[in-house]
Tab-separated table of C-alpha atoms in Angstrom:
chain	number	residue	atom	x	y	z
A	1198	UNK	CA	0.000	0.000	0.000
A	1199	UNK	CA	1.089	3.399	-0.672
A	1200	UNK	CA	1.721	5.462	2.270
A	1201	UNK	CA	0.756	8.750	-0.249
A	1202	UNK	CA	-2.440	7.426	-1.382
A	1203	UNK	CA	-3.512	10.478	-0.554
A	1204	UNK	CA	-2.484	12.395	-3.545
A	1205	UNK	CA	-5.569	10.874	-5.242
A	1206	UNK	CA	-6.533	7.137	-5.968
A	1207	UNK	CA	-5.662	5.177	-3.143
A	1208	UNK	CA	-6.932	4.325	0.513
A	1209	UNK	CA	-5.413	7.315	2.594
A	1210	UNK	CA	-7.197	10.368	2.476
A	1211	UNK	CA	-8.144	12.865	5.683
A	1212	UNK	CA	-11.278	15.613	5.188
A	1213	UNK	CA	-10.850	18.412	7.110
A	1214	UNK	CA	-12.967	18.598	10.036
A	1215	UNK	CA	-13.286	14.359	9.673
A	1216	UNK	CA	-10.982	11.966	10.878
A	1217	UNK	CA	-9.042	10.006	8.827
A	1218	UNK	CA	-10.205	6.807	6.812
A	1219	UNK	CA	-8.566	3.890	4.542
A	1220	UNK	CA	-9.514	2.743	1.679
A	1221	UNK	CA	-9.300	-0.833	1.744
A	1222	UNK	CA	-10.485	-2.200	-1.565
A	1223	UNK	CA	-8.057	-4.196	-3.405
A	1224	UNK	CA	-7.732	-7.028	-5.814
A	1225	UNK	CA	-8.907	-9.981	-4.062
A	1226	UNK	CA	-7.446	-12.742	-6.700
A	1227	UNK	CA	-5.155	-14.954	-4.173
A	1228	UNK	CA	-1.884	-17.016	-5.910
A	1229	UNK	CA	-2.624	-20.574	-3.822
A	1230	UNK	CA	-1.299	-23.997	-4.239
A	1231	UNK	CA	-4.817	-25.656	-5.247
A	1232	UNK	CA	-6.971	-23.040	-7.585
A	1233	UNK	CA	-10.943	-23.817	-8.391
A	1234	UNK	CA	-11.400	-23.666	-12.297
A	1235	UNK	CA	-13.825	-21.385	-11.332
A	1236	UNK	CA	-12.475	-18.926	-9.093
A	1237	UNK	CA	-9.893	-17.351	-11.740
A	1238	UNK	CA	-7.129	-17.631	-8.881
A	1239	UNK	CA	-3.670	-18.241	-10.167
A	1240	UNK	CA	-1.497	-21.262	-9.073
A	1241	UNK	CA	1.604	-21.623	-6.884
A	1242	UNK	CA	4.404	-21.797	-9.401
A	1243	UNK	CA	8.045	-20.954	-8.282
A	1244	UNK	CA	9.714	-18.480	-10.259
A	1245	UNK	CA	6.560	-17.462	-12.213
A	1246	UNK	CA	5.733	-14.372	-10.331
A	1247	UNK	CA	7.514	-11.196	-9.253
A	1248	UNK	CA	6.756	-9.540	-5.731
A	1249	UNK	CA	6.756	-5.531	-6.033
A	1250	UNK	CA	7.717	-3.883	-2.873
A	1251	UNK	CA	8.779	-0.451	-1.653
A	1252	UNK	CA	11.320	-0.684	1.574
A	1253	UNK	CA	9.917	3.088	2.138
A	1254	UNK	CA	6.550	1.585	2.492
A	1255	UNK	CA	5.039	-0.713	6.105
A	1256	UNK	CA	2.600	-2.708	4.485
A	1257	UNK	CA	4.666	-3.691	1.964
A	1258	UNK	CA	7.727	-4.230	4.347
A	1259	UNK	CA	5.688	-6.751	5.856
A	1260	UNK	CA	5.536	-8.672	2.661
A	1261	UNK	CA	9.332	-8.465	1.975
A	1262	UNK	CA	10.184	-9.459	5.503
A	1263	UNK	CA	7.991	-12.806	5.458
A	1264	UNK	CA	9.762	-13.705	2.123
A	1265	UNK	CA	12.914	-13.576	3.561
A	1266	UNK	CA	11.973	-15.147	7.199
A	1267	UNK	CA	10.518	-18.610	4.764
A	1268	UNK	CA	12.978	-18.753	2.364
A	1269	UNK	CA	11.087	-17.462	-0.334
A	1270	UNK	CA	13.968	-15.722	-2.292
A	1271	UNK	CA	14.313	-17.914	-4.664
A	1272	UNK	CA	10.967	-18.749	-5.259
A	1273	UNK	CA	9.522	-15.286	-6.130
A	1274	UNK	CA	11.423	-12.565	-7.619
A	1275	UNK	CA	11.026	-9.490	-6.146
A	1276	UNK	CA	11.199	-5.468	-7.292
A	1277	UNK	CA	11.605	-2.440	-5.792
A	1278	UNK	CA	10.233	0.646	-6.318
A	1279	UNK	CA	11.794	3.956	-4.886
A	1280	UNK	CA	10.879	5.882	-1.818
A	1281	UNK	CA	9.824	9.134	-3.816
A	1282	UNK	CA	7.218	9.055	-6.740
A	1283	UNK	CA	4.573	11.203	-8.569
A	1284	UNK	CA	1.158	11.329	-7.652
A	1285	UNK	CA	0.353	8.383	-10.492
A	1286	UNK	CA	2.204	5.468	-9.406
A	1287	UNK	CA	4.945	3.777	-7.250
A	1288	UNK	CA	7.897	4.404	-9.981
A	1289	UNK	CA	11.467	1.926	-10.678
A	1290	UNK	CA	13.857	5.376	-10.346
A	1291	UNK	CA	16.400	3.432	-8.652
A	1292	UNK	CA	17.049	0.939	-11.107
A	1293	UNK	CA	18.983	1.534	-14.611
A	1294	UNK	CA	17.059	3.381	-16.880
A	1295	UNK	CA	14.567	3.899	-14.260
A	1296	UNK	CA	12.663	0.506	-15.857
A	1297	UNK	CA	12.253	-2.837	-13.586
A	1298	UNK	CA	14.736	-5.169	-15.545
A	1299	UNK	CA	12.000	-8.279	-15.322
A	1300	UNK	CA	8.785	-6.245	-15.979
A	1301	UNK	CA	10.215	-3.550	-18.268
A	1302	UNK	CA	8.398	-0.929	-16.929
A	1303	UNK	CA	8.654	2.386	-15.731
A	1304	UNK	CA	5.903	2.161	-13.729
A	1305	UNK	CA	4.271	-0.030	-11.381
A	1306	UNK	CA	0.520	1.408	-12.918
A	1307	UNK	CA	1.618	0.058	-16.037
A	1308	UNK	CA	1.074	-3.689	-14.281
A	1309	UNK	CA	-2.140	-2.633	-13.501
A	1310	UNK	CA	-3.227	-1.181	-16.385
A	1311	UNK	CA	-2.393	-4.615	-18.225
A	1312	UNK	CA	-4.533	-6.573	-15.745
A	1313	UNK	CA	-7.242	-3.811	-16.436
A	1314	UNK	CA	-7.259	-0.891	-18.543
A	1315	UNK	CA	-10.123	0.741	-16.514
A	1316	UNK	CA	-8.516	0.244	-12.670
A	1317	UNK	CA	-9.957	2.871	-10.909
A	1318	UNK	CA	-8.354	2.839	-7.423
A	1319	UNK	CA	-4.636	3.639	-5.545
A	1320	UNK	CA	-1.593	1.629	-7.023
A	1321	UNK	CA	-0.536	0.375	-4.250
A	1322	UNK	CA	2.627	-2.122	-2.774
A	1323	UNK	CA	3.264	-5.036	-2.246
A	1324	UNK	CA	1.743	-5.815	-5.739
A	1325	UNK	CA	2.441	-9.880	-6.870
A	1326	UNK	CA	2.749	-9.430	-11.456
A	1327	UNK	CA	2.562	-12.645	-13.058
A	1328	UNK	CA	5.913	-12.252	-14.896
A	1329	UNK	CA	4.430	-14.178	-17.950
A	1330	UNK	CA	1.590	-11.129	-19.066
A	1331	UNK	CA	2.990	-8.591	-17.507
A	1332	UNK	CA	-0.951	-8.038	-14.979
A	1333	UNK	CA	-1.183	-7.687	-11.573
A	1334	UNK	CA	-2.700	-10.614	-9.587
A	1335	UNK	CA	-3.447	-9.038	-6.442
A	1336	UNK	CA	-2.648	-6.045	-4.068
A	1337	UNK	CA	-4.481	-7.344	-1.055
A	1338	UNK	CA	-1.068	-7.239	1.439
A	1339	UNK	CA	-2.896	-8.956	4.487
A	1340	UNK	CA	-3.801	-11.386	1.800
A	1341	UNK	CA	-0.625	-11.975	0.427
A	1342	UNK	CA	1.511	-12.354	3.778
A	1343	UNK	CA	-1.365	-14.844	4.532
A	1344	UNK	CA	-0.570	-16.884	1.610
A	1345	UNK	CA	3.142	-17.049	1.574
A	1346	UNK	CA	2.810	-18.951	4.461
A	1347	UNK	CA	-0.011	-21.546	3.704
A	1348	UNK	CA	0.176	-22.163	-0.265
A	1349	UNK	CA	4.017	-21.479	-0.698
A	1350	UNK	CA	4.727	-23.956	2.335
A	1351	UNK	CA	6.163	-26.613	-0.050
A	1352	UNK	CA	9.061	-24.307	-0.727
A	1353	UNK	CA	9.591	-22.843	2.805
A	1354	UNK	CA	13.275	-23.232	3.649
A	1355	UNK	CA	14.168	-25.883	6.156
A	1356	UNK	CA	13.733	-24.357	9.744
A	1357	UNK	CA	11.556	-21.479	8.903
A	1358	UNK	CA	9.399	-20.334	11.147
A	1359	UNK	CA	5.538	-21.040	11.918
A	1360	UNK	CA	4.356	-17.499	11.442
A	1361	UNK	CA	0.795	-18.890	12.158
A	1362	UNK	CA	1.023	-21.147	15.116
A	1363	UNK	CA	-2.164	-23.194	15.069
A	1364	UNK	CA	-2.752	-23.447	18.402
A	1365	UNK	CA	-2.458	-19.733	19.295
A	1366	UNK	CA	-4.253	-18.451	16.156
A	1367	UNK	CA	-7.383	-17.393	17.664
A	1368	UNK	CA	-5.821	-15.144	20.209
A	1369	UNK	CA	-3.021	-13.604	17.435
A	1370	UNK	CA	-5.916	-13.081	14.858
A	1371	UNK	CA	-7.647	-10.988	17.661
A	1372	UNK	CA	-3.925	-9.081	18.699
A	1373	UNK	CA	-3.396	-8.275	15.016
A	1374	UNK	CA	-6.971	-6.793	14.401
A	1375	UNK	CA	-5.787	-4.550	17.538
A	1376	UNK	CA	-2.583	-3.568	16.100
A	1377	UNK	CA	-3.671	-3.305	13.126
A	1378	UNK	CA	-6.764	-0.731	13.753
A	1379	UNK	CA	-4.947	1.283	16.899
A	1380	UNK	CA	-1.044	1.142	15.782
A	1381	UNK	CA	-0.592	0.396	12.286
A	1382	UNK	CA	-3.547	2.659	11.393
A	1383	UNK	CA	-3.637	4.565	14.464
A	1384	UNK	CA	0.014	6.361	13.244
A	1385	UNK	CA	-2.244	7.339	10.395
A	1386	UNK	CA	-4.971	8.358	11.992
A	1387	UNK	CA	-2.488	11.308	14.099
A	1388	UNK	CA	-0.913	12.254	10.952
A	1389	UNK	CA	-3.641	12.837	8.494
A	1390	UNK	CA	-6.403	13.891	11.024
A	1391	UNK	CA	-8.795	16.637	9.922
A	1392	UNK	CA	-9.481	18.478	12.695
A	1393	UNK	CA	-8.280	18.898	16.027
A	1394	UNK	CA	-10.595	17.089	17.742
A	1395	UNK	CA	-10.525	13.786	15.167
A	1396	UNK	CA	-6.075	13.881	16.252
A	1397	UNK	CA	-6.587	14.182	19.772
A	1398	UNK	CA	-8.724	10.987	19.891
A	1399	UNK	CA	-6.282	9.505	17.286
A	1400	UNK	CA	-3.464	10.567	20.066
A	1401	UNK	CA	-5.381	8.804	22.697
A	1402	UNK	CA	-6.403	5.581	20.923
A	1403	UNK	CA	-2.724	5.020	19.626
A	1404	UNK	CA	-1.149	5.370	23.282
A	1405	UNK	CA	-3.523	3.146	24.828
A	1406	UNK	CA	-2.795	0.781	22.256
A	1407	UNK	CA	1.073	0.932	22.547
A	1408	UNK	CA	0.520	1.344	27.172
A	1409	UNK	CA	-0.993	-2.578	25.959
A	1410	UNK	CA	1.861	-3.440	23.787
A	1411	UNK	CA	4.432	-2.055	26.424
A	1412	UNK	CA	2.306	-4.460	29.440
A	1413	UNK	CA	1.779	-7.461	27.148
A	1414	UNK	CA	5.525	-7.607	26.491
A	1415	UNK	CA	6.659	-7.451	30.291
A	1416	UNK	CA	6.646	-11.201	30.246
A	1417	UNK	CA	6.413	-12.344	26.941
A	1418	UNK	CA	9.663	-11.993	24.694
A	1419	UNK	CA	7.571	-11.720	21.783
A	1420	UNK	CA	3.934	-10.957	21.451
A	1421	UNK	CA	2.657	-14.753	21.218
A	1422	UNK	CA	5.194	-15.989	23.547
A	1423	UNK	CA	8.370	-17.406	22.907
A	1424	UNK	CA	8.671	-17.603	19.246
A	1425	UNK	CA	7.749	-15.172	16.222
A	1426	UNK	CA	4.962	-15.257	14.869
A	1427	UNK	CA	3.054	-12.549	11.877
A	1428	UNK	CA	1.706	-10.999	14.793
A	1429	UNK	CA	5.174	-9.657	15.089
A	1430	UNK	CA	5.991	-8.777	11.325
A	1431	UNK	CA	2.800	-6.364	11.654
A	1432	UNK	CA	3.767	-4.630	14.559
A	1433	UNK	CA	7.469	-4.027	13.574
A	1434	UNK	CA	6.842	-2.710	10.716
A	1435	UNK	CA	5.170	0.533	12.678
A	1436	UNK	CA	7.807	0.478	15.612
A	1437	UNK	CA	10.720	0.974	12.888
A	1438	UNK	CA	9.066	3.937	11.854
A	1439	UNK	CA	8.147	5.214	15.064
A	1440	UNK	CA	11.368	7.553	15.775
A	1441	UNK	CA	12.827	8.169	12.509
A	1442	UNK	CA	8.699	9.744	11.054
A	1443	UNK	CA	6.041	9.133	12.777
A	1444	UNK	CA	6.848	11.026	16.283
A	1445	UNK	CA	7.639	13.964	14.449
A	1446	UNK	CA	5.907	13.960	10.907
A	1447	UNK	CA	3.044	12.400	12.235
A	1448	UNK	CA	2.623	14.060	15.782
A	1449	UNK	CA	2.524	11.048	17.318
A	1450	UNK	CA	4.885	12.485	20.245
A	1451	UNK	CA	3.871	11.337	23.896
A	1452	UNK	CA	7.069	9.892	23.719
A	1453	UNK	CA	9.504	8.076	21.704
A	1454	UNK	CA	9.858	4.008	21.058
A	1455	UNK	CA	13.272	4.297	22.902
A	1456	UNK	CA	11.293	6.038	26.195
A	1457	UNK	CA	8.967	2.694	26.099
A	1458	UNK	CA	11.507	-0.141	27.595
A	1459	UNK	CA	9.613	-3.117	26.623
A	1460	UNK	CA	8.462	-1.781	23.263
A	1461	UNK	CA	12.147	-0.613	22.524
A	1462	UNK	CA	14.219	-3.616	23.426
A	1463	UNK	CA	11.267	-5.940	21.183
A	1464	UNK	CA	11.766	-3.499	18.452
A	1465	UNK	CA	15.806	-4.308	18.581
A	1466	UNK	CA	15.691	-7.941	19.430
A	1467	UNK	CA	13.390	-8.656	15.927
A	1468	UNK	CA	15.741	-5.828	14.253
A	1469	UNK	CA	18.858	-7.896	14.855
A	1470	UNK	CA	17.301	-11.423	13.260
A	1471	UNK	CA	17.732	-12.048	10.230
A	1472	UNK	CA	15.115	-11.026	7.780
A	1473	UNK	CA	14.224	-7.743	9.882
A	1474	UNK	CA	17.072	-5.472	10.113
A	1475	UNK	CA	18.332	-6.176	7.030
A	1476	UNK	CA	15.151	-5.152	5.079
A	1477	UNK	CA	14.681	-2.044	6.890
A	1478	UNK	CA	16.275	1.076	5.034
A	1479	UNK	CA	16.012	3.754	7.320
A	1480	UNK	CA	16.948	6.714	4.354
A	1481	UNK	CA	14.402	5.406	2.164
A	1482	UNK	CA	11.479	5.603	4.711
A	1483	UNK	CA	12.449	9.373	5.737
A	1484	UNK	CA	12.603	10.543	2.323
A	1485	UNK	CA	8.919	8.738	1.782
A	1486	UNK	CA	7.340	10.107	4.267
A	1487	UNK	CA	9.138	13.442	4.289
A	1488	UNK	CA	9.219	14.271	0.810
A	1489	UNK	CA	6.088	12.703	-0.660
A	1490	UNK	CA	3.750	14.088	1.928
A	1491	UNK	CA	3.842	17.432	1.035
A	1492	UNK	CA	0.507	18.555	2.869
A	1493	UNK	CA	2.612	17.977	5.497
A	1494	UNK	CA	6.007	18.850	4.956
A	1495	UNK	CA	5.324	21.735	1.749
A	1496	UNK	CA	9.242	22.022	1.582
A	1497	UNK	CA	10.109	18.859	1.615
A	1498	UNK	CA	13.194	18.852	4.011
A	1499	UNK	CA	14.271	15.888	5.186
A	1500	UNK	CA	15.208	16.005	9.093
A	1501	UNK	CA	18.708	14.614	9.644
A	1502	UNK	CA	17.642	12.628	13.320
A	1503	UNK	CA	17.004	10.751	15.288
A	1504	UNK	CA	19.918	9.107	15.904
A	1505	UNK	CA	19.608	5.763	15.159
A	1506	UNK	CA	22.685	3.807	16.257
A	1507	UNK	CA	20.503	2.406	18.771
A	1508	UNK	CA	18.991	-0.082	16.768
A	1509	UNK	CA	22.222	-2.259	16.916
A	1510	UNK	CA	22.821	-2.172	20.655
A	1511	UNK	CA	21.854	-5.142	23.011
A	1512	UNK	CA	18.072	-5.591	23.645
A	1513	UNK	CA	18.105	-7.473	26.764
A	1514	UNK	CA	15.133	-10.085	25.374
A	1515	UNK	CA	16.997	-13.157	25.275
């Protein structure tokens, strides 16, 4: 998903006076290991499809961090867009000739456009392309992290983890739903409020959330217990972001993720395993938010903190 979508098509947009809402429409065609005839799904085929993801972006991040944590490298190619890009699409400036070298396209919209000349909503990351046409198969990111675990399984990498522990699913499926409406959208919900009143209750709803977050992990090294889980993935992806944009771009200033002790040493502990840390890019996320938003930031100057040396210092969750 675009973190911009509010320059026109997508599922951000704020109304003055209104609080903020998200669109969440997306294409709901799944990639999965056994398709119905009939459903015009697409099968599980290793190297047949490319995954589209901007680092700069959370809800895509989530996408290229499960990828790595199961092995999946191999198995789907994957693209990145850069941070910045025009109010039309998600754009391949950082790569030579400023074209994705297995789509050949400028463009992410032009995927879309192939899958349907008429697609009327945000062009948004992740985004899986069937490398053989060229078309999008589907934008729908819980969707997709979903499915990389259950109908890609057969080519998980030995040892990977279970993202989606059977036996505590009930109880994640109800902690993501909270982190995703109160933290992942609550950020959101601060930054692009319309009034006064719609970013004070914002304020309020997101620190309650993360006052949970900050008790729940007094005892528990992760959020499900002892191992990760997606619960995880979903919540990282906003704590990486906390310090470096959304404290300061996004108003969401209480207090920083390093003032929160359990919240802080999580954040590091899943920053230094493998398949975190490494697909975090701190320089591409501040010139996102900083320079793309610019109902927020009209001159587009990227701030040169925090300081984030942090991030590689002992988190005390072993």
């Amino acid at each position: 998903m675009s973190d911009s979508e509010e320059h026109g098509k997508g599922g951000i947009y704020s109304v003055k006076g209104q609080e903020y809402n998200r669109d969440s429409r997306y294409i709901e065609t799944r990639i999965v290991k056994d398709p119905d005839p009939e459903s015009g799904d697409y099968p599980v085929e290793p190297g047949r499809y490319r995954m589209i993801a901007a680092y700069a972006c959370p809800w895509a991040n989530r996408a290229i961090i499960d990828r790595d944590l199961l092995g999946l490298q191999d198995v789907i190619s994957m693209g990145n867009p850069g941070p910045t890009h025009d109010a039309d699409s998600w754009t391949f400036d950082l790569d030579p000739g400023g074209v994705d070298p297995v789509l050949g396209i400028p463009k992410l919209k032009d995927a879309y456009l192939k899958r349907d000349p008429d697609y009327p909503r945000g062009i948004t990351v992740p985004a899986l392309v069937d490398e053989r046409t060229g078309e999008v198969v589907t934008n729908d990111f819980p969707q997709i992290t979903k499915d990389l675990f259950h109908e890609w399984k057969d080519f998980h990498k030995e040892g990977a983890p279970d993202l989606w522990p059977a036996d505590k699913l009930e109880e994640m499926e109800a902690v993501m739903k909270r982190i995703y409406t109160e933290v992942n959208n609550g950020v959101y919900r601060c930054g692009f409020a319309g009034s006064q009143e719609s970013y004070d209750a914002g304020y309020d709803r997101l620190f309650t959330a993360l006052d949970w977050l900050e008790e729940r992990l007094d005892g528990n090294r992760f959020l499900m217990g002892d191992a990760i889980t997606e619960a995880d993935v979903r919540l990282f992806t906003t704590l990486v972001r906390f310090d470096p944009v959304y404290h300061g771009h996004f108003k969401c200033n209480r207090n920083k993720l390093t003032e929160m002790p359990n919240l802080w040493g999580y954040a590091r502990d899943l920053f230094q395993t493998p398949g975190f840390g490494n697909n975090v890019n701190f320089e591409q996320i501040k010139d996102h938010y900083y320079k793309v938003h610019t109902d927020l930031n009209p001159l587009g100057i990227v701030p040169k903190g925090p300081d984030l040396s942090g991030w590689t210092t002992p988190s005390g969750r072993g």
